XYZ file of C-alpha atoms in Angstrom:
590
model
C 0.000 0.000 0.000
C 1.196 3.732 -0.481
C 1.485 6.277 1.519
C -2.128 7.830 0.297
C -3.491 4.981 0.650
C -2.456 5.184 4.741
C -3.581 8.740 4.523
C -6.949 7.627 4.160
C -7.379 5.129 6.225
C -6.247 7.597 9.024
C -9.273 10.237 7.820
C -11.316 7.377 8.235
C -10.122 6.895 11.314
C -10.503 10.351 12.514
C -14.161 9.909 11.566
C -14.922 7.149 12.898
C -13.384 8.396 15.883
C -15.508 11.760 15.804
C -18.477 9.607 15.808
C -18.256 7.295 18.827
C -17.420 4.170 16.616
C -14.070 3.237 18.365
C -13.723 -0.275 16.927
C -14.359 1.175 13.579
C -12.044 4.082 14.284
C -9.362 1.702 15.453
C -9.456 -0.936 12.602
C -8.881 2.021 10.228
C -5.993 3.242 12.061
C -4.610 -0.745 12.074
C -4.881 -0.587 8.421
C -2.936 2.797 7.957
C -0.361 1.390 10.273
C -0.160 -1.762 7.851
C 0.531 0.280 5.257
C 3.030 2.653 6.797
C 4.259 1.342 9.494
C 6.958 4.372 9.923
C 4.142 7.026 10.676
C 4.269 7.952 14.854
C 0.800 10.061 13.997
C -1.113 6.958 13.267
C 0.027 5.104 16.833
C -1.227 8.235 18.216
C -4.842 8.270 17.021
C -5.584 4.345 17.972
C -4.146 5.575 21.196
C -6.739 7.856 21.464
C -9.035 5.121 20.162
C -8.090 2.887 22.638
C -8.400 5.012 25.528
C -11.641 6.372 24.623
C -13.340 2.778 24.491
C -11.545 2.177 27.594
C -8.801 0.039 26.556
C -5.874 1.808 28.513
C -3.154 -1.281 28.328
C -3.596 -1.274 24.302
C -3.177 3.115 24.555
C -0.169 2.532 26.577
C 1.205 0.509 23.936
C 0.555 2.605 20.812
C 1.921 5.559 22.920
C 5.285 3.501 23.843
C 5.322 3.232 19.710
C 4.531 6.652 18.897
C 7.432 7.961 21.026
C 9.991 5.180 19.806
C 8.780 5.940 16.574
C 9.193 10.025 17.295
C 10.852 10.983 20.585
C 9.789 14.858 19.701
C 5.957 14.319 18.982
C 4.942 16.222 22.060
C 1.500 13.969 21.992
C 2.715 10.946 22.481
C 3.962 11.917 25.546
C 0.496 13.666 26.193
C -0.946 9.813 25.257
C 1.305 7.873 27.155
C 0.561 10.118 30.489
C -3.326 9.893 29.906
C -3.068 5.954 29.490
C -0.967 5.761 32.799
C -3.564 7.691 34.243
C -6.268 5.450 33.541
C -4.199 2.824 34.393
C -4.256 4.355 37.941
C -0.493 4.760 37.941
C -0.467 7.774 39.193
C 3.748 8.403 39.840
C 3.878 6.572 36.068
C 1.601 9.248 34.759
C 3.472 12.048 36.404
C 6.727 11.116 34.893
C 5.476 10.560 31.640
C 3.630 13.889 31.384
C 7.242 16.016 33.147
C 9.120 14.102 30.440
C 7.280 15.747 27.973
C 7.040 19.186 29.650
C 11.149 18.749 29.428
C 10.983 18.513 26.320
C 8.201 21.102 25.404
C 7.801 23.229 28.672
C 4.621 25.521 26.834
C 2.768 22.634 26.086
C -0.989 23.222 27.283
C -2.146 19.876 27.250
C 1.179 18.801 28.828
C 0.344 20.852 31.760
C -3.122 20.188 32.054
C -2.468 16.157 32.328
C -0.150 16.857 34.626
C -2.607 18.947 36.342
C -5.233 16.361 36.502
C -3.223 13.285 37.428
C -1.874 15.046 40.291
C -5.139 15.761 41.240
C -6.343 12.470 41.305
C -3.150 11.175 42.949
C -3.435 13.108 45.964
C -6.933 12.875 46.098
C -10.037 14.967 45.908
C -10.449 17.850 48.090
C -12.595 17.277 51.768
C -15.478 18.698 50.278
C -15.963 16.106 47.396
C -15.812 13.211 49.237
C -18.857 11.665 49.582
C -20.424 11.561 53.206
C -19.598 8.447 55.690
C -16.051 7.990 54.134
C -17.442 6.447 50.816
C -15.095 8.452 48.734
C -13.200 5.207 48.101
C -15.962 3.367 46.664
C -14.936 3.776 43.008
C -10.921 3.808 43.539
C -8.207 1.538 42.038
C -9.195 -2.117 42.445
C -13.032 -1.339 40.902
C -12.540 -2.215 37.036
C -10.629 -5.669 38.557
C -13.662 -6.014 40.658
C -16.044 -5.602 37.742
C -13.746 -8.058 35.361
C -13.997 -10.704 38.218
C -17.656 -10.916 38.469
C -19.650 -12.734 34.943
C -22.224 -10.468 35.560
C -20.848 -7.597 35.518
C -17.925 -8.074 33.242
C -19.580 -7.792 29.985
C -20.575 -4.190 31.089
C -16.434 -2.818 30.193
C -17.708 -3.265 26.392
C -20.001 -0.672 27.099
C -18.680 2.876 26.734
C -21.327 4.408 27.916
C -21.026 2.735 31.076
C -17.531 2.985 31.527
C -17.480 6.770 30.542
C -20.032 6.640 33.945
C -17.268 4.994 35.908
C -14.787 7.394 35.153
C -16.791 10.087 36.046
C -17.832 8.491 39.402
C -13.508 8.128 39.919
C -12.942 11.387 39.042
C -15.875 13.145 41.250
C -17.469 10.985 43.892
C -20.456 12.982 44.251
C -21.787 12.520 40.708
C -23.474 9.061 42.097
C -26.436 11.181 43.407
C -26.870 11.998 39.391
C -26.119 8.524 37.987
C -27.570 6.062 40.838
C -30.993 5.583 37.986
C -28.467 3.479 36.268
C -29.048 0.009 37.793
C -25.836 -1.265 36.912
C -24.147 1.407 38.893
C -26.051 0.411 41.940
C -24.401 -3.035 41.165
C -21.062 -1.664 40.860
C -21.704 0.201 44.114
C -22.627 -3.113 45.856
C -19.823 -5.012 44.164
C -17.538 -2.026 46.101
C -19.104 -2.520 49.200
C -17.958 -5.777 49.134
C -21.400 -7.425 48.484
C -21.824 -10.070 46.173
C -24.384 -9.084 43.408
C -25.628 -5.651 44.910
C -27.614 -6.681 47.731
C -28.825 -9.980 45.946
C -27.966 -13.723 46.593
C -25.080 -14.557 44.103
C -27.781 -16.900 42.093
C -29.782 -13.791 41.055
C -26.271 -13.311 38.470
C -27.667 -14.620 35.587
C -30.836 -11.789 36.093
C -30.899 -8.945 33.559
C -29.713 -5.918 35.506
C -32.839 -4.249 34.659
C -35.000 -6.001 37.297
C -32.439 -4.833 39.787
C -34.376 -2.166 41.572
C -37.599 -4.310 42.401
C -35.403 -6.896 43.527
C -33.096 -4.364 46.094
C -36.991 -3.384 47.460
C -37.529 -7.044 48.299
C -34.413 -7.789 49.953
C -33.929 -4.633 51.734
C -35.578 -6.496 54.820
C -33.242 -9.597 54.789
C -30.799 -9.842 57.252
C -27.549 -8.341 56.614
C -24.150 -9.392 55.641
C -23.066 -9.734 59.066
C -26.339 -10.996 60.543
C -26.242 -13.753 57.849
C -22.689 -14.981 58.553
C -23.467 -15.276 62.227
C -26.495 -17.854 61.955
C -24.669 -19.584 59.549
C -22.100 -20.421 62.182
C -25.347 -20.836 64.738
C -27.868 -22.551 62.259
C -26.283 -24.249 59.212
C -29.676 -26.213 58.602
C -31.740 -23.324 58.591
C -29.139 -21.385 56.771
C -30.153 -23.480 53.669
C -33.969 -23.182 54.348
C -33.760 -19.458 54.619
C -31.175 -19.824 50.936
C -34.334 -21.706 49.069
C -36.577 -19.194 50.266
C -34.896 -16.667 48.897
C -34.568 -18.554 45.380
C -38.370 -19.493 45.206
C -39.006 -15.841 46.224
C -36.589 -14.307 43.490
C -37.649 -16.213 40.606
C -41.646 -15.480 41.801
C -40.774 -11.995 40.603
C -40.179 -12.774 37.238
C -42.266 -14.325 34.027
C -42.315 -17.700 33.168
C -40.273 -17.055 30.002
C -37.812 -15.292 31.976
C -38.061 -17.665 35.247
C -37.682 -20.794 32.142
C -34.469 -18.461 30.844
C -32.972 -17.786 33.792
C -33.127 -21.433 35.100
C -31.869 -22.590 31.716
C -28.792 -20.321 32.037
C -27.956 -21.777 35.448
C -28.342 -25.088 34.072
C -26.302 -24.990 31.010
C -23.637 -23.223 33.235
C -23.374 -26.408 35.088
C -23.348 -28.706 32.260
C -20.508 -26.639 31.244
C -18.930 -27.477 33.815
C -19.294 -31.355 33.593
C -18.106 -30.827 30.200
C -15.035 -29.008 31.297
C -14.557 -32.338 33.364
C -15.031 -34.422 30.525
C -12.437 -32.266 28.586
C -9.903 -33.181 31.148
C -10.244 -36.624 31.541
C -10.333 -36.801 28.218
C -13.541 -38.187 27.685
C -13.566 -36.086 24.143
C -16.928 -37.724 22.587
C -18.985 -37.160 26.122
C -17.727 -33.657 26.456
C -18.858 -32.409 22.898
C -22.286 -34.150 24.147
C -22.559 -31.903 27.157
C -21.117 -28.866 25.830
C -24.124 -29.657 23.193
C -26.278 -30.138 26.024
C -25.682 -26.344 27.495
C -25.796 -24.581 24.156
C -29.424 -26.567 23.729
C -29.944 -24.703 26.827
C -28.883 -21.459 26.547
C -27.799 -20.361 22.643
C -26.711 -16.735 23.732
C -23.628 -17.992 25.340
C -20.355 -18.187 22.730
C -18.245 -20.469 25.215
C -19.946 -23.516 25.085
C -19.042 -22.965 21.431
C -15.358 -22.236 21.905
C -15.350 -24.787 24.446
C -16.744 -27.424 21.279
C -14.259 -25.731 19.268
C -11.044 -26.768 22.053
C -11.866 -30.224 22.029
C -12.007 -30.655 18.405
C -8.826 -28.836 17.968
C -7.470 -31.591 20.225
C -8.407 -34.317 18.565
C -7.586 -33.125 15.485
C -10.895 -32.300 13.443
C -9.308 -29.060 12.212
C -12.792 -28.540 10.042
C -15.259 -28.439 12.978
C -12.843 -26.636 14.880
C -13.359 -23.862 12.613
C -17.092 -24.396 11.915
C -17.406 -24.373 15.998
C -15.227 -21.573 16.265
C -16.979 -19.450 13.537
C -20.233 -20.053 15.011
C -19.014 -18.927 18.583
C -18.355 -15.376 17.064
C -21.318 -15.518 16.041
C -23.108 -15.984 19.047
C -20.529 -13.576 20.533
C -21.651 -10.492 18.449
C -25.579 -11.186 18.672
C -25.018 -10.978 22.291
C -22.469 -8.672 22.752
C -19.554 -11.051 24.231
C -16.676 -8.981 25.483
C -14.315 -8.528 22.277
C -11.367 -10.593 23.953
C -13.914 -13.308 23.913
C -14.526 -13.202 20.586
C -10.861 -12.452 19.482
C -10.159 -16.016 21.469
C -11.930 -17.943 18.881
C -10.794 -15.982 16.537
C -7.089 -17.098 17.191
C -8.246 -20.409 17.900
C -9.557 -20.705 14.028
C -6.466 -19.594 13.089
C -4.574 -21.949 14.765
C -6.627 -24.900 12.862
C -5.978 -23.170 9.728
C -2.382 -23.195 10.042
C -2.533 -26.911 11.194
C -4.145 -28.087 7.756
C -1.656 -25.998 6.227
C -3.794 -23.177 4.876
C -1.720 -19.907 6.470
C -3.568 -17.430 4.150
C -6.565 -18.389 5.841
C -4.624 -18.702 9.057
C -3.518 -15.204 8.810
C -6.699 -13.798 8.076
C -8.425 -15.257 10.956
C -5.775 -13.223 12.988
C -6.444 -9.867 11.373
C -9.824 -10.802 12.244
C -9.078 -11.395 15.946
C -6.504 -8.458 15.837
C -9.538 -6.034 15.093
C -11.959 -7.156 17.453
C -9.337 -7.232 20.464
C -5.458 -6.434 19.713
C -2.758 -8.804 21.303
C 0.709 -8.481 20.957
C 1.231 -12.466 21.247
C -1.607 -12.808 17.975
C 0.651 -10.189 16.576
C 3.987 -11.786 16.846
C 1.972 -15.230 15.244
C 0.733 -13.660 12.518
C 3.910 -12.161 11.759
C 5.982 -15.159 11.905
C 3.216 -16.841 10.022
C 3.747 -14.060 7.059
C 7.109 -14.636 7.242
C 6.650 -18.413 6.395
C 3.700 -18.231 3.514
C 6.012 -15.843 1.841
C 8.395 -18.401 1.890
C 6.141 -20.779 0.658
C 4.538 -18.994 -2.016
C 8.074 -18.593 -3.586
C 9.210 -21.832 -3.156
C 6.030 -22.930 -4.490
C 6.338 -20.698 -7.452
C 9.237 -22.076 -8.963
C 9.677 -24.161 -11.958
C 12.468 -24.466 -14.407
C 10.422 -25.436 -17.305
C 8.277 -22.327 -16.548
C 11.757 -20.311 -16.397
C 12.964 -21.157 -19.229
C 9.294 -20.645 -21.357
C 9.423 -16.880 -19.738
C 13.095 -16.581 -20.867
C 12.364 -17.418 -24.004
C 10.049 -14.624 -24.565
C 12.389 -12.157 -23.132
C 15.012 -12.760 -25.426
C 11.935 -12.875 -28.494
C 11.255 -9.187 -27.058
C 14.719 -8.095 -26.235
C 15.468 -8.897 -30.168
C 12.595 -7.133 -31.185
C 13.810 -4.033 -28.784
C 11.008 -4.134 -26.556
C 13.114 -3.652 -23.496
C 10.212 -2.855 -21.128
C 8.717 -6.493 -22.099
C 12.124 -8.296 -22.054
C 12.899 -7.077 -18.659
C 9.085 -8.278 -16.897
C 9.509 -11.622 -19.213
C 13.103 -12.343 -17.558
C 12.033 -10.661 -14.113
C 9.411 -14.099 -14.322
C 11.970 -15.937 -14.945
C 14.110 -15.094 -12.072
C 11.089 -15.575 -10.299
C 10.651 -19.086 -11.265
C 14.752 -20.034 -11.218
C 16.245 -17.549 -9.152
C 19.661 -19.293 -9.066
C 19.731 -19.754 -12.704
C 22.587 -17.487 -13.669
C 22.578 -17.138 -17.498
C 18.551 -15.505 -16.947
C 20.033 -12.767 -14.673
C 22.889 -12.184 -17.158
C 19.769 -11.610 -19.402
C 18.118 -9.644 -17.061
C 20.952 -7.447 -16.282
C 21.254 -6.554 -20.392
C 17.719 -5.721 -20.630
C 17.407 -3.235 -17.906
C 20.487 -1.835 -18.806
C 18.674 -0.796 -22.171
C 15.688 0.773 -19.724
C 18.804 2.833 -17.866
C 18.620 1.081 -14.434
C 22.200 0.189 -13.757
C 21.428 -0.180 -10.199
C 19.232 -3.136 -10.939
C 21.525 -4.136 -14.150
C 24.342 -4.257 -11.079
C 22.402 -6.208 -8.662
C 21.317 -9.087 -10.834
C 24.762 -9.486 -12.473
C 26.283 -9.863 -8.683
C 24.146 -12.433 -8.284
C 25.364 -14.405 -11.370
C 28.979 -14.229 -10.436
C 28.061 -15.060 -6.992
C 26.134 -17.982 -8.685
C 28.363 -18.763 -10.745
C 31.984 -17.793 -10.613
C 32.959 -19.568 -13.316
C 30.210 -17.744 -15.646
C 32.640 -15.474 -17.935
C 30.266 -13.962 -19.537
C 28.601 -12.660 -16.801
C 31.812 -11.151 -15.744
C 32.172 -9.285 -18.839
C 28.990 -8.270 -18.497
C 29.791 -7.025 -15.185
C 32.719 -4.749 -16.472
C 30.279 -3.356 -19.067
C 28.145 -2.129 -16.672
C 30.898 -0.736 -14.629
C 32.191 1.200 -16.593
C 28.603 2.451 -17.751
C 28.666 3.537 -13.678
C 31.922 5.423 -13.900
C 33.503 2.329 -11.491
C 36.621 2.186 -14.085
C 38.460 0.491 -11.238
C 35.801 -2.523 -10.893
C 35.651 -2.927 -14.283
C 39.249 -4.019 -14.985
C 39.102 -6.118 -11.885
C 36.045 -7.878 -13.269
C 37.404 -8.319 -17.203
C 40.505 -9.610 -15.431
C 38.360 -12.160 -13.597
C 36.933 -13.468 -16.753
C 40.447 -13.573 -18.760
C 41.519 -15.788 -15.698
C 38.980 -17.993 -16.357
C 39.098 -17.722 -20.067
C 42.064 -15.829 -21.479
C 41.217 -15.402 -24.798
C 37.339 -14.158 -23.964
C 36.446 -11.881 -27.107
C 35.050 -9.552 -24.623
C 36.596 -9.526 -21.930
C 39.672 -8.674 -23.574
C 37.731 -5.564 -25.312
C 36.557 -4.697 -22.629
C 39.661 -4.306 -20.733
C 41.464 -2.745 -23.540
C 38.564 0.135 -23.816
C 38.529 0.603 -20.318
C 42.621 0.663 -19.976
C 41.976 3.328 -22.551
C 39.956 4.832 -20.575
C 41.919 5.279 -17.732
C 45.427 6.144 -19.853
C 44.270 8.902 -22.028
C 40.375 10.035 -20.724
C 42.215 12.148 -18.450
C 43.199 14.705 -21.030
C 39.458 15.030 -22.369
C 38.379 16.074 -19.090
C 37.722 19.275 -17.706
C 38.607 19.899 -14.505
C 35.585 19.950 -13.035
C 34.603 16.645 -14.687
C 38.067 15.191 -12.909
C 36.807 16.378 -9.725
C 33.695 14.581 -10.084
C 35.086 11.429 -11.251
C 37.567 11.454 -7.657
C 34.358 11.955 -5.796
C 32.471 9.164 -7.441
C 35.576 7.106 -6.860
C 35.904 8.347 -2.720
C 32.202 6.566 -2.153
C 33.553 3.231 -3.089
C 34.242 1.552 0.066
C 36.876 -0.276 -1.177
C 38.926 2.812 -2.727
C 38.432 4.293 1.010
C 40.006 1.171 2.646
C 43.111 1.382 0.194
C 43.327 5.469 1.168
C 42.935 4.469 4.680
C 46.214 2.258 4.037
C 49.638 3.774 5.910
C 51.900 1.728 3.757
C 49.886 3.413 0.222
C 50.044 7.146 1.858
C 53.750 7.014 2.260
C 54.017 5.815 -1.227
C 51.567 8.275 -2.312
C 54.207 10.722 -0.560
C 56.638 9.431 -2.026
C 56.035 9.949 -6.009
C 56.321 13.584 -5.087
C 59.303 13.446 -2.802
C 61.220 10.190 -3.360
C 60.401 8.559 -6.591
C 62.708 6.183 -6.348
C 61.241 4.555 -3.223
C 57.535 4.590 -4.991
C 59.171 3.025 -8.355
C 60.512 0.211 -5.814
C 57.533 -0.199 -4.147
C 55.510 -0.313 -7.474
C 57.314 -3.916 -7.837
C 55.019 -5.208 -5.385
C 52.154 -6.899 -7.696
C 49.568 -6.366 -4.567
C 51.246 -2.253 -3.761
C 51.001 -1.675 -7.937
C 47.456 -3.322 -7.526
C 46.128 -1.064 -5.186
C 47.871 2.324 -6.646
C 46.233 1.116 -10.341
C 42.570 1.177 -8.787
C 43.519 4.515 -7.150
C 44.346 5.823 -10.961
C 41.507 3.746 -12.576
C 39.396 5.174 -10.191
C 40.465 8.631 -10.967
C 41.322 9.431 -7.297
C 45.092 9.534 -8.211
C 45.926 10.827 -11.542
C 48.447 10.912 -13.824
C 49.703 13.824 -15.748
């Protein structure tokens, strides 16, 4: 992808973002990053993303990468403190943000997050702390407290809900405003350390929308502590009192919700058994009871994914993925958390890979990449690119197939088609890449299209192929000297008269370029010498011969002892290195 291509995904992005659709916005931003991986702007915006929907371990991350990427982007540093904030690492924050104000001490929004996280870090002021010392309630271990609890989890894929939750961190006394919402009377329970909100913990698989006729009904039951103590007292009539609660509970409700709710505990416990079945490795009787619980409750994805582990055990890499598909499914009718989802996501992809399909493996990833980002599902995907490159290429090749597409590069090349010759033997190359006489080819035709650099790469290649190929090393010297490397050139027409001494071109080749060398000098201008000795300073070789002590004093010497340089010019490896000096046009010779 280009550059403008990446550029669009990012306005996208920014739209999406605008809007409220954060996975949207953030699968836009992925794809710019795909295409330009370089950019620190695009790491910055899914931070943002990230940190909007809540995700502040992802924003971390793509801040991290913005300011590797650009340690002078004075936002990423704005990012990174933000995500630290929400993170409730408060000194981490603080750092971050002063690290930035180092580096850009008028920065407004540097200022203000630093501001704010100090703020929090210290704590509110006495007179926004919420009566009876409840100004805790919402504090550091609250989003771990809603992740623990399967009711309440899925609520963190709710924005809406977790912009509440910020709100209640940030200022305490905004509960009085948001305590209609029944799910933050929940979370307020949860906090006060009481399991479901004033409810028995069987009432978790009720919709939180019956909550508040349910806290009227058991505002008369005994409390926490009351409850604990006749349980040590009474255990028998502990268990009568735990029924009566039950029947009373599901009284409340309809008998399609009573019959849905009952079905939900059931499956969950079937689960179960089939999670014992799994790992005894009773395969057959697990699928059955895994079966069983989605019979009884179809919203839930991981009896699927569960189906999906078992087959991907034993093996039956196509219902893997059909069980794994349908689990997403499930998962996005009923809004499953998104690292749910992106599970059995990964989990199809690892059956792909098994049956050896790693395009589909890979896309399965991508998949799982958008709905919840992982840096392990990254690092597999990568490696898995890595290898289906590999495999495409080694898959492509074909000698019979080489030599067809050679064929109709040297048809074209005759017919001076040199654009047509040089995609014809590029095929070839393709299909025999260590077949040395097609890059010889190769290396003529683009030649004719004026891209020595290419010409000069491919012809490498055939020497390093094939050493003993003289005409590629003639071929080599042509192009060197098209270059201006006069120096290389006799090297390389040597290297081919070594091999063959009486090489046609070779030998005219090293006489031109001999010519060259000897009498060129006299055509040039000055300024044209001047640029020759640069052109011949960049080759790292000439530099290495320069660098030389024993070659400077000799140098020295043809100006102030001549007959010491003449002596040392008897030295076949000395009279070497001063002739690629003068072929080079570094030294030169009156």
């Amino acid at each position: 992808m280009s550059n403008a291509q990446a550029e669009e995904f990012k306005a996208l992005g920014n739209a999406a973002l605008q809007s409220g659709k954060l996975t949207e916005a953030i699968e836009h931003y992925t794809k710019a990053i795909n295409a330009d991986g370089t950019n620190h702007v695009y790491y910055s915006n899914r931070s943002a993303a990230y940190l909007k929907k809540g995700d502040a371990n992802n924003a971390l991350e793509e801040a991290n990468s913005t300011i590797a990427i650009d340690p002078n982007f004075a936002k990423g540093y704005s990012r990174k403190g933000a995500a630290l904030h929400a993170l409730k690492r408060y000194n981490d924050a603080v750092t971050a943000f002063e690290e930035g104000l180092a580096k850009f001490p008028g920065d407004a929004s540097l200022k203000k997050g630093l501001d704010d996280v100090k703020r929090d870090r210290d704590g509110p002021p006495p007179s926004s702390r919420l009566p009876g010392g409840l100004g805790n309630l919402f504090g550091d271990n609250l989003i771990q407290q809603i992740m623990l609890n399967p009711k309440t989890r899925p609520y963190l894929s709710d924005a809406e809900f977790m912009a509440k939750i910020r709100r209640l961190q940030t200022n305490p006394n905004s509960l009085t405003e948001l305590i209609g919402d029944p799910r933050i009377m929940e979370v307020l329970g949860l906090s006060l350390g009481m399991s479901g909100a004033g409810q028995s913990t069987d009432d978790e698989g009720a919709n939180y929308d019956d909550y508040d006729t349910k806290r009227e009904t058991t505002a008369a039951k005994p409390t926490n502590g009351e409850t604990h103590a006749a349980q040590k007292e009474k255990p028998a009539p502990m268990e009568e009192e735990k029924t009566e609660e039950e029947e009373e509970d599901l009284s409340e409700l309809t008998p399609e919700e009573r019959k849905k709710k009952q079905d939900q505990k059931e499956a969950a416990k079937v689960k179960e058994r089939g999670n014992e079945l799994y790992k005894n490795k009773q395969f057959d009787e697990a699928i059955s009871a895994y079966d069983e619980a989605i019979h009884l409750d179809p919203t839930n994805m991981t009896f699927h994914n569960n189906k999906a582990a078992v087959y991907f055990t034993t093996k039956q890499y196509d219902k893997c993925i059909s069980a794994c598909r349908e689990a997403v499914e499930v998962g996005k009718a009923n809004r499953a958390p998104f690292e749910e989802r992106a599970k059995a996501l990964v989990r199809c992809a690892k059956a792909y890979q098994k049956q050896g399909d790693l395009g589909k493996a890979i896309e399965c990833c991508q998949e799982a990449q958008l709905e919840f980002y992982d840096k392990a599902t990254e690092r597999m995907m990568k490696n898995w690119e890595l290898e289906k490159k590999k495999a495409d290429a080694a898959a492509y090749l074909d000698d019979e197939k080489a030599e067809e597409a050679k064929q109709r590069g040297n048809e074209a090349f005759r017919n001076k088609e040199w654009g047509e010759a040089v995609r014809e033997y590029e095929e070839a190359v393709k299909r025999a890449p260590n077949n040395a006489p097609i890059r010889n080819n190769l290396a003529a035709a683009l030649c004719k299209i004026m891209d020595f650099n290419g010409a000069k790469m491919h012809i490498e290649k055939a020497v390093e192929i094939d050493p003993k190929y003289v005409k590629a090393w003639a071929r080599k010297g042509d192009i060197e000297v098209l270059t201006k490397e006069n120096h290389k050139a006799v090297e390389s027409y040597k290297r081919g008269l070594d091999i063959e001494p009486n090489n046609t071109a070779c030998k005219d080749g090293l006489r031109k370029v001999t010519s060259l060398i000897n009498y060129g000098n006299s055509a040039m201008t000055e300024e044209e010498k001047m640029e020759r000795a640069r052109h011949g300073m960049a080759d790292p070789e000439i530099q290495a011969i320069l660098q030389d002590p024993v070659i400077q004093q000799i140098l020295r010497d043809f100006n102030e002892n001549p007959q010491a340089a003449n002596q040392a010019m008897m030295d076949p490896i000395i009279r070497g290195k001063i002739e690629k000096l003068i072929a080079s046009g570094v030294v030169q010779t009156a």
